[in-house]
CSV table of C-alpha atoms and ligand atoms in Angstrom, one decimal:
chain,number,residue,atom,x,y,z
J,25,MET,CA,-27.9,16.6,0.2
J,26,PRO,CA,-28.0,14.9,3.6
J,27,LEU,CA,-25.1,15.8,5.8
J,28,LYS,CA,-23.7,12.2,6.0
J,29,ARG,CA,-23.6,12.0,2.2
J,30,THR,CA,-21.9,15.3,1.8
J,31,PHE,CA,-19.3,14.3,4.3
J,32,LEU,CA,-18.7,11.0,2.5
J,33,LEU,CA,-18.4,12.8,-0.8
J,34,TRP,CA,-16.0,15.3,0.7
J,35,PHE,CA,-14.0,12.5,2.2
J,36,ILE,CA,-13.7,10.5,-1.1
J,37,VAL,CA,-12.8,13.6,-3.1
J,38,THR,CA,-10.2,14.6,-0.5
J,39,VAL,CA,-8.6,11.2,-0.3
J,40,GLN,CA,-8.5,10.9,-4.1
J,41,ASN,CA,-6.9,14.3,-4.5
J,42,ALA,CA,-4.5,13.5,-1.7
J,43,THR,CA,-3.3,10.3,-3.4
J,44,GLN,CA,-3.2,12.0,-6.9
J,45,ILE,CA,-1.3,15.0,-5.8
J,46,HIS,CA,1.1,13.7,-3.2
J,47,SER,CA,2.1,10.2,-4.3
J,48,LYS,CA,4.2,9.2,-7.2
J,49,LEU,CA,5.3,5.8,-8.2
J,50,GLU,CA,8.4,5.7,-10.4
J,51,PHE,CA,9.3,2.5,-12.1
J,52,THR,CA,13.0,1.9,-12.0
J,53,ASN,CA,13.7,-1.6,-13.3
J,54,ILE,CA,12.2,-4.8,-14.6
J,55,GLU,CA,13.9,-8.2,-14.6
J,56,CYS,CA,12.7,-11.3,-16.4
J,57,THR,CA,14.6,-14.5,-15.5
J,58,THR,CA,14.2,-17.9,-17.1
J,59,VAL,CA,14.7,-20.8,-14.7
J,60,ASP,CA,14.2,-23.4,-17.4
J,61,LYS,CA,15.3,-22.2,-20.9
J,62,LYS,CA,13.9,-25.3,-22.6
J,63,PHE,CA,10.5,-24.4,-21.3
J,64,VAL,CA,10.4,-20.6,-21.7
J,65,ASP,CA,12.6,-17.7,-22.9
J,66,PHE,CA,12.0,-14.0,-22.9
J,67,GLU,CA,12.1,-12.4,-26.4
J,68,TYR,CA,12.0,-8.9,-24.8
J,69,CYS,CA,11.3,-7.4,-21.3
J,70,TYR,CA,11.7,-3.7,-20.7
J,71,ILE,CA,10.5,-0.4,-19.4
J,72,LYS,CA,10.5,2.2,-22.1
J,73,ALA,CA,10.4,6.0,-21.4
J,74,VAL,CA,8.7,7.7,-24.3
J,75,ASN,CA,8.8,11.0,-22.6
J,76,ARG,CA,8.5,12.2,-19.0
J,77,SER,CA,4.9,11.3,-18.5
J,78,TYR,CA,4.6,8.2,-20.7
J,79,LYS,CA,6.5,5.1,-19.8
J,80,TYR,CA,5.4,1.6,-20.5
J,81,ILE,CA,6.3,-2.1,-19.8
J,82,SER,CA,6.4,-4.6,-22.6
J,83,LEU,CA,7.4,-8.2,-22.5
J,84,LYS,CA,7.1,-11.4,-24.5
J,85,ALA,CA,7.6,-14.9,-23.2
J,86,ASN,CA,8.1,-17.6,-25.8
J,87,MET,CA,6.7,-20.8,-24.6
J,88,HIS,CA,8.3,-24.1,-25.8
J,89,GLU,CA,6.0,-26.6,-24.3
J,90,LEU,CA,2.3,-26.0,-25.0
J,91,PRO,CA,-0.4,-26.1,-23.7
J,92,LEU,CA,0.6,-25.1,-20.2
J,93,VAL,CA,-0.1,-27.8,-17.7
J,94,GLU,CA,-1.3,-26.8,-14.2
J,95,PRO,CA,0.1,-23.2,-14.4
J,96,SER,CA,0.3,-21.3,-11.1
J,97,ALA,CA,2.0,-18.1,-9.9
J,98,SER,CA,3.1,-16.7,-6.6
J,99,LEU,CA,2.9,-12.9,-6.2
J,100,GLN,CA,4.3,-10.7,-3.5
J,101,ILE,CA,5.1,-7.1,-2.9
J,102,LEU,CA,8.2,-6.3,-0.9
J,103,ARG,CA,9.7,-3.1,0.6
J,104,ARG,CA,13.3,-2.3,0.9
J,105,PHE,CA,14.7,-1.7,4.3
J,106,ARG,CA,18.2,-3.1,4.3
J,107,ARG,CA,17.0,-5.8,2.1
J,108,TYR,CA,13.7,-6.4,0.4
J,109,THR,CA,11.1,-7.5,3.1
J,110,PRO,CA,7.6,-8.8,2.3
J,111,VAL,CA,4.7,-6.3,2.9
J,112,THR,CA,2.0,-8.6,1.5
J,113,LEU,CA,1.3,-12.3,1.8
J,114,ASN,CA,3.0,-14.4,-0.8
J,115,ALA,CA,-0.2,-15.2,-2.7
J,116,THR,CA,-0.2,-18.3,-4.8
J,117,ILE,CA,-2.8,-18.6,-7.5
J,118,ASP,CA,-4.0,-21.5,-9.5
J,119,ILE,CA,-4.2,-19.7,-12.9
J,120,CYS,CA,-6.8,-22.0,-14.5
J,121,LYS,CA,-9.1,-21.6,-11.5
J,122,PHE,CA,-8.5,-17.9,-11.3
J,123,MET,CA,-9.3,-17.3,-14.9
J,124,SER,CA,-12.4,-19.5,-14.9
J,125,SER,CA,-14.1,-18.0,-11.8
J,126,LYS,CA,-15.4,-14.6,-12.6
J,127,LYS,CA,-15.9,-13.8,-8.9
J,128,SER,CA,-13.7,-10.9,-8.0
J,129,SER,CA,-11.1,-11.6,-5.4
J,130,ARG,CA,-10.8,-9.8,-2.1
J,131,ASN,CA,-7.1,-9.7,-2.2
J,132,PRO,CA,-6.1,-6.2,-3.5
J,133,MET,CA,-3.0,-7.5,-5.2
J,134,LEU,CA,-5.1,-10.1,-7.1
J,135,ILE,CA,-7.6,-7.4,-8.1
J,136,ILE,CA,-4.8,-5.4,-9.7
J,137,PHE,CA,-3.4,-8.6,-11.3
J,138,ALA,CA,-6.8,-9.4,-12.9
J,139,ASP,CA,-7.2,-5.9,-14.1
J,140,ILE,CA,-3.8,-5.8,-15.7
J,141,ALA,CA,-4.3,-9.2,-17.3
J,142,LYS,CA,-7.6,-8.0,-18.8
J,143,THR,CA,-6.4,-4.7,-20.2
J,144,TYR,CA,-2.8,-5.2,-21.4
J,145,THR,CA,-2.1,-8.9,-21.9
J,146,ASN,CA,-3.2,-11.8,-24.1
J,147,VAL,CA,-3.8,-14.1,-21.1
J,148,TYR,CA,-7.2,-13.1,-19.8
J,149,HIS,CA,-9.0,-16.2,-20.9
J,150,LYS,CA,-9.8,-19.6,-19.5
J,151,CYS,CA,-7.4,-22.6,-19.8
J,152,PRO,CA,-5.9,-24.0,-21.9
J,153,PHE,CA,-3.0,-21.6,-22.7
J,154,ASP,CA,-1.5,-22.7,-26.0
J,155,HIS,CA,0.3,-19.5,-27.1
J,156,ASP,CA,3.2,-17.2,-26.2
J,157,LEU,CA,2.5,-14.7,-23.5
J,158,VAL,CA,2.6,-11.0,-24.2
J,159,ILE,CA,2.3,-7.8,-22.1
J,160,ASP,CA,1.8,-5.0,-24.6
J,161,LYS,CA,2.7,-1.4,-23.7
J,162,MET,CA,1.3,-1.4,-20.2
J,163,PRO,CA,1.6,2.3,-19.1
J,164,THR,CA,3.3,2.7,-15.8
J,165,SER,CA,0.8,5.5,-15.0
J,166,TYR,CA,-1.9,2.9,-15.0
J,167,LEU,CA,0.0,0.7,-12.5
J,168,ASN,CA,0.6,3.9,-10.5
J,169,GLN,CA,-3.1,4.6,-10.3
J,170,GLN,CA,-3.9,1.0,-9.4
J,171,PHE,CA,-1.4,0.8,-6.7
J,172,LEU,CA,-2.2,4.2,-5.1
J,173,ASN,CA,-6.0,3.6,-5.2
J,174,ILE,CA,-6.0,0.0,-4.0
J,175,LEU,CA,-2.9,-0.4,-1.8
J,176,PHE,CA,-2.1,2.2,0.7
J,177,LEU,CA,1.7,2.1,1.1
J,178,PRO,CA,4.1,4.5,2.7
J,179,PRO,CA,6.9,6.1,0.7
J,180,GLY,CA,9.9,3.8,0.0
J,181,GLU,CA,11.5,1.5,-2.5
J,182,TYR,CA,9.3,-1.4,-3.5
J,183,ALA,CA,9.6,-4.6,-5.5
J,184,PHE,CA,6.9,-6.8,-7.0
J,185,TYR,CA,8.1,-10.4,-7.3
J,186,SER,CA,6.3,-12.9,-9.3
J,187,SER,CA,7.2,-16.5,-9.8
J,188,TRP,CA,5.7,-18.6,-12.6
J,189,ILE,CA,5.2,-22.2,-11.9
J,190,ILE,CA,4.2,-25.3,-13.9
J,191,LYS,CA,3.2,-28.5,-12.0
J,192,ASN,CA,4.8,-27.1,-8.8
J,193,VAL,CA,8.2,-26.4,-10.6
J,194,GLU,CA,9.3,-22.8,-11.0
J,195,LYS,CA,10.0,-21.9,-14.6
J,196,ALA,CA,10.4,-18.1,-14.6
J,197,GLN,CA,10.5,-15.0,-12.4
J,198,ILE,CA,9.5,-11.5,-13.2
J,199,LYS,CA,10.5,-8.7,-10.8
J,200,ILE,CA,9.5,-5.1,-11.1
J,201,TYR,CA,11.1,-2.3,-9.0
J,202,ALA,CA,9.7,1.1,-8.2
J,203,THR,CA,10.1,4.0,-5.9
J,204,LEU,CA,7.1,5.5,-4.1
J,205,SER,CA,7.5,9.1,-3.0
J,206,TRP,CA,5.2,11.8,-1.5
J,207,ASP,CA,5.7,15.3,-2.9
G,2,LIG,C1,4.3,11.7,-24.5
G,2,LIG,O1,4.1,10.8,-25.5
G,2,LIG,C2,2.8,10.4,-25.8
G,2,LIG,C3,2.8,9.3,-26.9
G,2,LIG,O2,3.7,9.6,-28.0
G,2,LIG,C4,2.0,11.6,-26.2
G,2,LIG,O3,0.6,11.3,-26.4
G,2,LIG,C5,2.1,12.6,-25.1
G,2,LIG,O4,1.4,13.8,-25.4
G,2,LIG,C6,3.5,13.0,-24.7
G,2,LIG,N1,3.5,13.8,-23.5
G,2,LIG,C7,4.3,14.9,-23.4
G,2,LIG,C8,4.2,15.6,-22.1
G,2,LIG,O5,5.1,15.2,-24.3
G,3,LIG,C1,6.5,-17.4,-2.6
G,3,LIG,O1,6.0,-18.8,-2.5
G,3,LIG,C2,6.5,-19.6,-3.6
G,3,LIG,C3,5.8,-20.9,-3.5
G,3,LIG,O2,5.8,-21.4,-2.2
G,3,LIG,C4,8.0,-19.7,-3.5
G,3,LIG,O3,8.5,-20.4,-4.6
G,3,LIG,C5,8.6,-18.2,-3.6
G,3,LIG,O4,10.0,-18.3,-3.5
G,3,LIG,C6,8.0,-17.4,-2.6
G,3,LIG,N1,8.4,-16.0,-2.8
G,3,LIG,C7,9.0,-15.2,-1.9
G,3,LIG,C8,9.4,-13.9,-2.4
G,3,LIG,O5,9.3,-15.6,-0.8
C-alpha cells in the first residue's frame, strides 16, 4: 500500500477509535411544547431507558389542521456556559423544499436531521403532510454516533432547540438536552 494511503487509513481508524472510546453523549431531557394547542398537541414525548445501553426517544404530535401549509423549522445547537449559547447557526429550513430536493446538504446539522427523518420518523417524504407526526424509538446511541462523527464538539452540556413553524408562525418547540463527556 502506498505510504500516503496507509497514513490516511491509520488516521481515519485512529480518529474513529478516539471518538468511539473517549466521547459519550448522555441524553438528559426532552421537552415538547405546544405554542398553539388548536393546531398541534403532543400525545407523548419522552426518553425511555430500557437498560444502561439502550435508551430511545419517542414522540407523537397530533395535528389538528391538515395538510400542513408552508411548514418550516429552525434548528440550532447550543452549549451551556452560564446560560445556553448558540454554537451553530440557527438554520431555518423550508420543509417542502428540503424534502423534495434529494441533494444532500452541506450543513452537518441538516445531514443529521435528514438521516434521522429517513430512519426513525414518518415524515421523510415530499409535501403535502396530511398526517400526525411520529418519531418511533429513535435510539440515543444512534444520535450519539451521528453527533460524534459529524460534529466535533468539546465536552459540555448541550441543547438542541427546534422550532416548528407554519406560514411564519411558530406552532411548537422541541428541545433535547444532553451531556457530552470524554472518558
Ligand atoms: C438492553 O435491552 C435491549 C432491548 O431489550 C437488548 O437487546 C440488549 O441486549 C440489552 N442490553 C443489555 C446490556 O442488557
Ligand atoms: C431561530 O430563528 C427562528 C426564526 O427566525 C426564531 O423564531 C427562533 O427563536 C431562533 N432560535 C433561537 C434559539 O434563537
